[in-house]
XYZ file of C-alpha atoms in Angstrom:
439
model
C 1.713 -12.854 -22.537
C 2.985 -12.951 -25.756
C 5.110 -10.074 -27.214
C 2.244 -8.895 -29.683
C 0.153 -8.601 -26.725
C 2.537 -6.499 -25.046
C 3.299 -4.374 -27.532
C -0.240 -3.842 -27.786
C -0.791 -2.971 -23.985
C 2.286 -0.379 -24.753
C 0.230 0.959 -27.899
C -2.564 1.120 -25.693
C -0.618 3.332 -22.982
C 1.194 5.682 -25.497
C -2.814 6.270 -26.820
C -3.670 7.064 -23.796
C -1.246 9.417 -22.195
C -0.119 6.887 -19.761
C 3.109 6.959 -17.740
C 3.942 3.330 -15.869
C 7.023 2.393 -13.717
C 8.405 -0.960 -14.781
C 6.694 -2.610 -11.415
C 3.361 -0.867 -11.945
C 3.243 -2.243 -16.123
C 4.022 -6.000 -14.859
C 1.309 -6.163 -12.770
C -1.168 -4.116 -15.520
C -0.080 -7.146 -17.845
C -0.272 -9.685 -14.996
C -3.821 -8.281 -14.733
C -4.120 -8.753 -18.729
C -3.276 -11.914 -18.456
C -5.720 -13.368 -16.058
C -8.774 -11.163 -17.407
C -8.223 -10.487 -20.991
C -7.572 -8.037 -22.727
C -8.112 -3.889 -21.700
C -9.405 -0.700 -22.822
C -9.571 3.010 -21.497
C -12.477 4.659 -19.524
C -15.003 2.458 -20.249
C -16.994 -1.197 -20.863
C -17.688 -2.191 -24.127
C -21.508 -2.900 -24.940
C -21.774 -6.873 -24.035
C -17.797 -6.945 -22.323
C -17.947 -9.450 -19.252
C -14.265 -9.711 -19.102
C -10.904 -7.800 -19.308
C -9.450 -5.125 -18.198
C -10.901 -1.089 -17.910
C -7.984 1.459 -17.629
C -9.450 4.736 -16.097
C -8.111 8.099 -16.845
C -10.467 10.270 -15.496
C -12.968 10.428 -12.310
C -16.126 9.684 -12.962
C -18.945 11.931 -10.999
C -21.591 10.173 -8.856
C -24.288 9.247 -11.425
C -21.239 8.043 -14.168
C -19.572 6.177 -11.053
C -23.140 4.317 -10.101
C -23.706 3.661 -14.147
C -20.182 2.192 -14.348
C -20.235 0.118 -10.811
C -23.240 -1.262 -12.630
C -21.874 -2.011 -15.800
C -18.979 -4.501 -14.271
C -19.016 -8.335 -13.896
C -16.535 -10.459 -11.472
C -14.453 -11.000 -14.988
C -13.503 -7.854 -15.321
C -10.476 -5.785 -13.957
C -10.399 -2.217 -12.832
C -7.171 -0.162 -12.444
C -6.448 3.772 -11.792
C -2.852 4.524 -13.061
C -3.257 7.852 -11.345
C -5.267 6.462 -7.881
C -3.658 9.434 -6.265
C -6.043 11.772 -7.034
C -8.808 11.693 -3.979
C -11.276 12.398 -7.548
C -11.433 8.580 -7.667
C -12.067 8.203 -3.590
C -15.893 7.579 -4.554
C -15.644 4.717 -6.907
C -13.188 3.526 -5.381
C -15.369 2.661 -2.295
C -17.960 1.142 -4.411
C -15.428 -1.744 -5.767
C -13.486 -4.498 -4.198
C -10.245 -3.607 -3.877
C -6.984 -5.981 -4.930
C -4.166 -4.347 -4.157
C -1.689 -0.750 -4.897
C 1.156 -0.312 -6.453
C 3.742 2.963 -5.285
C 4.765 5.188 -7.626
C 8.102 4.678 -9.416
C 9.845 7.751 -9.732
C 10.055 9.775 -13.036
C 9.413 6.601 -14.841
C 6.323 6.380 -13.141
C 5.437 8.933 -10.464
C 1.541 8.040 -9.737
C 0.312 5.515 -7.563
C -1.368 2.338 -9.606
C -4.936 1.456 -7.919
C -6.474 -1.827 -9.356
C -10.041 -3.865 -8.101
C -12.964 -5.336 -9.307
C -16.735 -7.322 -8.221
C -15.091 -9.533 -5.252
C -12.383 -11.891 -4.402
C -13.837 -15.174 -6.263
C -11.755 -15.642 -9.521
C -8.499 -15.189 -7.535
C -9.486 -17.402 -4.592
C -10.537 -19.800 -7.090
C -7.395 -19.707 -8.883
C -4.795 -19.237 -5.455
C -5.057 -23.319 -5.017
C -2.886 -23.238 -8.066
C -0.140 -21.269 -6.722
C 3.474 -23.085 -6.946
C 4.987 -20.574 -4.141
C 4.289 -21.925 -0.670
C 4.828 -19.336 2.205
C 6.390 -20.371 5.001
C 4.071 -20.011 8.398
C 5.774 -17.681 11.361
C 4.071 -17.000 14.477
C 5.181 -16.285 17.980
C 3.913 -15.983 21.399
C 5.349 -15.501 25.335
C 7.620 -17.859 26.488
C 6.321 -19.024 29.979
C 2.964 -18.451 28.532
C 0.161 -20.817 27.638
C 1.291 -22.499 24.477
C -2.238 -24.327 23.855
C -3.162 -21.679 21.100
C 0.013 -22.279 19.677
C -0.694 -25.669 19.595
C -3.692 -25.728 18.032
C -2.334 -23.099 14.893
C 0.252 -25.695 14.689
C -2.102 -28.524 14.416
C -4.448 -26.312 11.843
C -1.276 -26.121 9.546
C -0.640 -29.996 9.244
C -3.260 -30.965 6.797
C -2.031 -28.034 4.620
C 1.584 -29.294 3.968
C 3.132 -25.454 4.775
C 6.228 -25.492 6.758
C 5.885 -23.280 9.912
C 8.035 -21.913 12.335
C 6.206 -20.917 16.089
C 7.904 -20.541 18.727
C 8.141 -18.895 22.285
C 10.092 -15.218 22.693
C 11.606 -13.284 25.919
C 8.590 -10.717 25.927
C 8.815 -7.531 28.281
C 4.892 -8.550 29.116
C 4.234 -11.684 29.932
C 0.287 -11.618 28.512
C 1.091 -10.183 24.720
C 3.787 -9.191 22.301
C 4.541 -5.411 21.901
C 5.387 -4.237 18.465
C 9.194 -4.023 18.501
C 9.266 -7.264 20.111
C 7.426 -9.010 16.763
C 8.933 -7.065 14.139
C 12.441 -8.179 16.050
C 10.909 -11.785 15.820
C 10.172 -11.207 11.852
C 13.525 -9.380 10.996
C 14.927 -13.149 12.168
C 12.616 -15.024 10.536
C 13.262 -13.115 7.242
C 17.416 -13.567 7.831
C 16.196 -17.223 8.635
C 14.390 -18.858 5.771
C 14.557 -17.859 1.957
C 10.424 -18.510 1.345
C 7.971 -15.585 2.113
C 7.054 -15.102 5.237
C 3.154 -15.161 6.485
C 2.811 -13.687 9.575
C -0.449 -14.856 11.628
C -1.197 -14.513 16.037
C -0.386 -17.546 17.495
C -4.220 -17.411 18.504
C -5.370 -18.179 15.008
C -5.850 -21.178 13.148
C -6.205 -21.959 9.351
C -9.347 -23.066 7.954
C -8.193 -23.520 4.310
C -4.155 -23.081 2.936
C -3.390 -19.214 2.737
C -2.019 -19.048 -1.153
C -3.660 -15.794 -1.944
C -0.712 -13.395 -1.436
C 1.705 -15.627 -2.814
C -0.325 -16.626 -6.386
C -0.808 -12.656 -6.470
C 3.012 -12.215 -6.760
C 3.141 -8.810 -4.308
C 5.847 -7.485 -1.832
C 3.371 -7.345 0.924
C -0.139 -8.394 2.082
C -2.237 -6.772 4.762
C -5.630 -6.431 5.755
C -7.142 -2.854 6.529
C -8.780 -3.277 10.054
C -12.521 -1.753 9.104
C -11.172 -0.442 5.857
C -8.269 1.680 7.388
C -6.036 0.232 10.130
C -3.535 -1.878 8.863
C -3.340 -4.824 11.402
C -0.199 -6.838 11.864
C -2.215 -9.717 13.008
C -1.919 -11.232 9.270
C 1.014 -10.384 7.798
C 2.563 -11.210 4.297
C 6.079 -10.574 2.906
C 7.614 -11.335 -0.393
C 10.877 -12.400 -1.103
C 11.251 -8.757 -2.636
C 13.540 -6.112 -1.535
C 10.862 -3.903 -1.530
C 9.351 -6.435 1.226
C 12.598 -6.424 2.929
C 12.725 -2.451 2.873
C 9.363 -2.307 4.514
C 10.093 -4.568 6.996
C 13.089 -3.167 8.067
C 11.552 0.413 8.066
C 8.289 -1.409 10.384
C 11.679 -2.722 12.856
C 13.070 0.622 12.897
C 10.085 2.542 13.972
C 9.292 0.123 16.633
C 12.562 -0.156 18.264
C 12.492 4.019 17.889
C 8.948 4.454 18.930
C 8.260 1.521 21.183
C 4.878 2.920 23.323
C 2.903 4.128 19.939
C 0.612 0.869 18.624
C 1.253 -1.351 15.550
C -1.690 -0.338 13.373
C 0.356 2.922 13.545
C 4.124 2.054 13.170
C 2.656 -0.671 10.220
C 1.027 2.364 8.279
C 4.058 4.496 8.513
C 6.257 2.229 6.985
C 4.011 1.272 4.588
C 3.569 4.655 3.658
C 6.963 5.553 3.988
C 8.056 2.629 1.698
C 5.434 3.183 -0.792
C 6.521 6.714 -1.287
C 10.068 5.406 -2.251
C 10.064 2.419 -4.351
C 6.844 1.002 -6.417
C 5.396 -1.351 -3.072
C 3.064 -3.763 -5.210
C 0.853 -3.969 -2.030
C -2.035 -6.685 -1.895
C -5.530 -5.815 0.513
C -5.842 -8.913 1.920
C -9.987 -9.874 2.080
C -11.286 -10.220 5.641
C -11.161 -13.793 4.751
C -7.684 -13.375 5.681
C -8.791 -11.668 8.980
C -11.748 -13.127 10.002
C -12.688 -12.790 14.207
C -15.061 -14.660 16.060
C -17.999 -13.190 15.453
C -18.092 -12.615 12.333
C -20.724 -13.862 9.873
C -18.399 -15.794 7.885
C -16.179 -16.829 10.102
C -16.628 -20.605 8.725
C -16.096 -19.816 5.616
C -12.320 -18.021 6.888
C -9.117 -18.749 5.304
C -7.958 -16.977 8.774
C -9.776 -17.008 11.866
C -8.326 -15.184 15.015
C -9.363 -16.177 18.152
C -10.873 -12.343 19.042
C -14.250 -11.295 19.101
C -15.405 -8.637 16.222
C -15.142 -5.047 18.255
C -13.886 -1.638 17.441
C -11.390 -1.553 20.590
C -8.128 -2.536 18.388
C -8.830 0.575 17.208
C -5.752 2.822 17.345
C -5.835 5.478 20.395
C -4.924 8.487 18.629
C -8.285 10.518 17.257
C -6.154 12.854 15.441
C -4.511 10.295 13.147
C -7.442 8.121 12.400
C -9.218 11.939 10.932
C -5.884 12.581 8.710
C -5.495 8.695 7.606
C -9.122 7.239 7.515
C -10.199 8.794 3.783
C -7.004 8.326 2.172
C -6.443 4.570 3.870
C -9.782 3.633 2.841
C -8.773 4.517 -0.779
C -5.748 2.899 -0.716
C -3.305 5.304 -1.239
C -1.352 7.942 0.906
C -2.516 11.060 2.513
C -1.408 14.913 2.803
C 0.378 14.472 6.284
C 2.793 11.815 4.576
C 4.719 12.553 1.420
C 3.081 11.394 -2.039
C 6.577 10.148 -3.254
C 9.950 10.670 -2.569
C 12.946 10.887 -4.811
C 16.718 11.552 -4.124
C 19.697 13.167 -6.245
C 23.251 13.142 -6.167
C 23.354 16.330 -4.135
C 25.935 16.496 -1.676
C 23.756 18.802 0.624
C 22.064 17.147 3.204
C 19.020 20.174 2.312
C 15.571 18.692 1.372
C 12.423 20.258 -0.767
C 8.639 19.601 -0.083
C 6.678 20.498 -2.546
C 2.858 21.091 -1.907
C 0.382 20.414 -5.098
C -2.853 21.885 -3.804
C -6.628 22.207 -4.683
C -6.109 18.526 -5.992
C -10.140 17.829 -5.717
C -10.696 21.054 -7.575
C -8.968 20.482 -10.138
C -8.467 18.175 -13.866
C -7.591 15.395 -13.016
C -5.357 15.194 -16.230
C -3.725 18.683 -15.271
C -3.189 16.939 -11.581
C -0.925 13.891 -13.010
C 0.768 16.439 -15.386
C 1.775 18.955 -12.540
C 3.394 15.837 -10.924
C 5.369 14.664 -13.897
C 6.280 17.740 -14.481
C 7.157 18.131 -11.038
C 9.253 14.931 -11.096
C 10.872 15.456 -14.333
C 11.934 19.178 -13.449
C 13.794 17.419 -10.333
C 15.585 14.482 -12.368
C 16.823 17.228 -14.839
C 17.762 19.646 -12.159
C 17.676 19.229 -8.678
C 19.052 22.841 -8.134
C 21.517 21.222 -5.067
C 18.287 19.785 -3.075
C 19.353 15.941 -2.150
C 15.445 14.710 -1.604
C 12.022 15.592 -2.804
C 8.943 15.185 -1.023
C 5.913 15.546 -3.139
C 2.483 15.809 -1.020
C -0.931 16.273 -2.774
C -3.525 17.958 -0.966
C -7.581 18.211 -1.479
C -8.670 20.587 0.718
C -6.632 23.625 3.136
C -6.784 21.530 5.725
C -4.517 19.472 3.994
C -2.152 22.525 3.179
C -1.774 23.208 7.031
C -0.969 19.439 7.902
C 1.492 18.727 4.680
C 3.622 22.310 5.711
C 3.710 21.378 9.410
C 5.220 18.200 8.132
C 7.853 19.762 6.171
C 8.440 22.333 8.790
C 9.502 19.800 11.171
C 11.542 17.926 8.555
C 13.125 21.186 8.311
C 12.751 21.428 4.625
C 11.998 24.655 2.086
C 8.599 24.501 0.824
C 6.741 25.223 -2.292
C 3.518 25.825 -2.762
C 1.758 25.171 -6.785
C -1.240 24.567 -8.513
C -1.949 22.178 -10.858
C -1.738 23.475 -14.199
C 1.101 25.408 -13.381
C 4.020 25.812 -15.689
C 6.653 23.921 -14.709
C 10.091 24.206 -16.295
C 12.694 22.437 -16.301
C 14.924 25.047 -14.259
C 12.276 24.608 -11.606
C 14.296 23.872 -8.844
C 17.784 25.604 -9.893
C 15.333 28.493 -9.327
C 14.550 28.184 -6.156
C 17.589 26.401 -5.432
C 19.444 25.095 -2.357
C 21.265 28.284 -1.215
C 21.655 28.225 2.680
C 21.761 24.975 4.362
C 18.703 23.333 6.051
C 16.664 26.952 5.341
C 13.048 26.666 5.378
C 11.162 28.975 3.127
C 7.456 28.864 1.199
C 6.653 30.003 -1.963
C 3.406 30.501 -3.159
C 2.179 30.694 -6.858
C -0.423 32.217 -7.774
């Protein structure tokens, strides 16, 4: 992109009452770049490419009407995909990838997607960044599979590492055990890292992730489990910080399933640095089974079923919606920011009635919210900022914060916000856990 262009985008964003982290405005112009140029809230009469910047949720009817309107050339982001107001299109578009809010700079969540996969899987061939191929399976176990990913990778030219680890089982590969066997890996080798089962084998060479430039790739196991059977990590520190938060819960939590202990550090990550996260197509996760298995970049050696799903009811009702949109949910903080605060105290603040509300006077509770804490932090050395649709919400984000130990606050969006916010309801006893509504 040239400069002119840029400034343009910039002009574009000021119009529009648009607040980007640095992270979140390289991959808008990224976006530019590959689909021309963009506009707010709407296609242009005739416009089969470029890029629609949407401010506000559209209802069901305008959602349908727009869905309609797009072609596979043009680009769809959300700069403020936290609001569940955009859950509905959302679900009617293919969706690319998320990137986490960036603090004060740029405290919303960036949502982007389009009409399918086929202009980037056109264009991945072209990709100069190779990953580099990890995979692991029992040592004393049957190394055919192995074998047979190994031989898949040869015509492709990717360097690969596979190899055999001490496993407590001696049929599979619990959690802490692989995210042990990735920490090394990453300390290892200096490309990114793609992370497939041993049982799989490569139909065509896996470039996606890496010509998409992202931290980390994942697919959503039927739109909401995050599956660490294909796994993708940049050469980013925001890759490394996930991973290492992934290692950490496993070693801490070693009897609760991946799909879990992968969402959590996602989500915890996300929360505190912009995570330019990539939904990998089920291309990328294909089973046996599946209609277009042949046509796989992936295939896993597992037959298409629902039993990978997670055992836990309770967290597949608080996750599903939110997952499925690609963004966080009420139980887990929205973002996170820190201050030079010497207490050890924390803050959660609650934004309710989310779905009821603007969705302009949403985004400008939270930057108010944000900037009120970067002026002042009134002694509290972390925020947690949780947006909630409905009561249930309410209940689950509190009993969060109540366990966290943390003083809570309760608002509204359109609530005035000053900038003394927090010195108001400042940090006075140590770990003290209060709520404050507003009414």
């Amino acid at each position: 992109m040239t400069d002119e262009t840029y400034a343009n985008l910039d002009r574009l964003l000021r119009s529009g009452g648009i607040r980007l982290g640095e992270a979140q405005r390289g991959r808008l112009a990224w976006l530019v770049s590959q689909y021309g140029a963009p506009t707010l809230d709407g296609v242009g009469e005739g416009r089969r490419n470029g890029v629609i910047i949407l401010r506000e949720p559209p209802s069901g009817a305008a959602a349908e009407l727009f869905y309609r309107s797009l072609t596979p050339g043009c680009a769809v982001v959300i700069p403020r995909s936290e609001n569940p107001g955009f859950d509905f299109l959302k679900s009617k578009l293919t969706e690319f990838g998320t990137v986490g809010p960036c603090g004060v700079h740029g405290p919303h969540e960036m949502w982007w997607g389009g009409i399918g996969w086929s202009k980037f899987l056109a264009a991945a061939d072209s990709s100069t960044v190779r990953p580099r191929i990890v995979s692991c399976y029992p040592r004393g176990g049957d190394a055919t599979a192995a074998f047979a990913l190994r031989h898949s990778l040869a015509r492709f030219d990717l360097a690969c590492h596979i190899e055999p680890i001490d496993t407590q089982l001696s049929d599979r590969i619990l959690c802490f055990e692989k995210a042990e066997f990735m920490m090394r890996m990453w300390n290892k080798y200096r490309e990114p890292l793609l992370f497939v089962e041993a049982s799989a084998v490569l139909r065509e060479a896996p470039l996606l992730p890496s010509f998409l430039c992202c931290d980390v790739a994942l697919h959503k196991w039927n739109g909401w489990e995050m599956s660490a059977r294909t796994l993708y990590f940049g050469r980013t520190k925001a890759a490394e910080m996930m991973l290492r938060a992934w290692q950490q819960l496993a070693a801490s939590y070693p009897a609760i399933w991946e799909g879990y202990l992968l969402d959590q550090a996602w989500s915890l990550t996300s929360s505190q640095v912009p995570l330019d996260t990539i939904w990998l197509p089920r291309y990328y996760h294909a089973l046996k089974g599946d209609l277009g298995a042949m046509r796989a970049t992936i295939l896993h050696d597992q037959q298409t079923t629902t039993l990978e799903l997670g055992p836990d009811p309770g967290f597949a009702g608080i996750a599903r919606a939110a997952r499925r949109a690609g963004r966080t949910g009420s139980r887990d903080a929205f973002m996170v920011m820190t201050s030079k605060a010497e207490t050890g105290n924390g803050i959660a603040v609650i934004l309710r009635n989310v779905s009821a509300s603007d969705a302009g006077a949403v985004a400008a509770t939270v930057e108010a919210v944000t900037g009120a804490y970067a002026a002042n932090c009134g002694g509290y050395g972390r925020l947690e900022l949780s947006l909630c649709a409905w009561q249930d919400d309410v209940g689950a984000a509190r009993e969060a914060a109540a366990q966290a130990r943390y003083r809570i606050l309760e608002i509204a969006p359109g609530q005035c916000i000053a900038n003394d916010f927090f010195a108001t309801h400042g940090s006075d006893e140590a770990l003290k856990t209060t709520r404050h509504l507003f009414l």
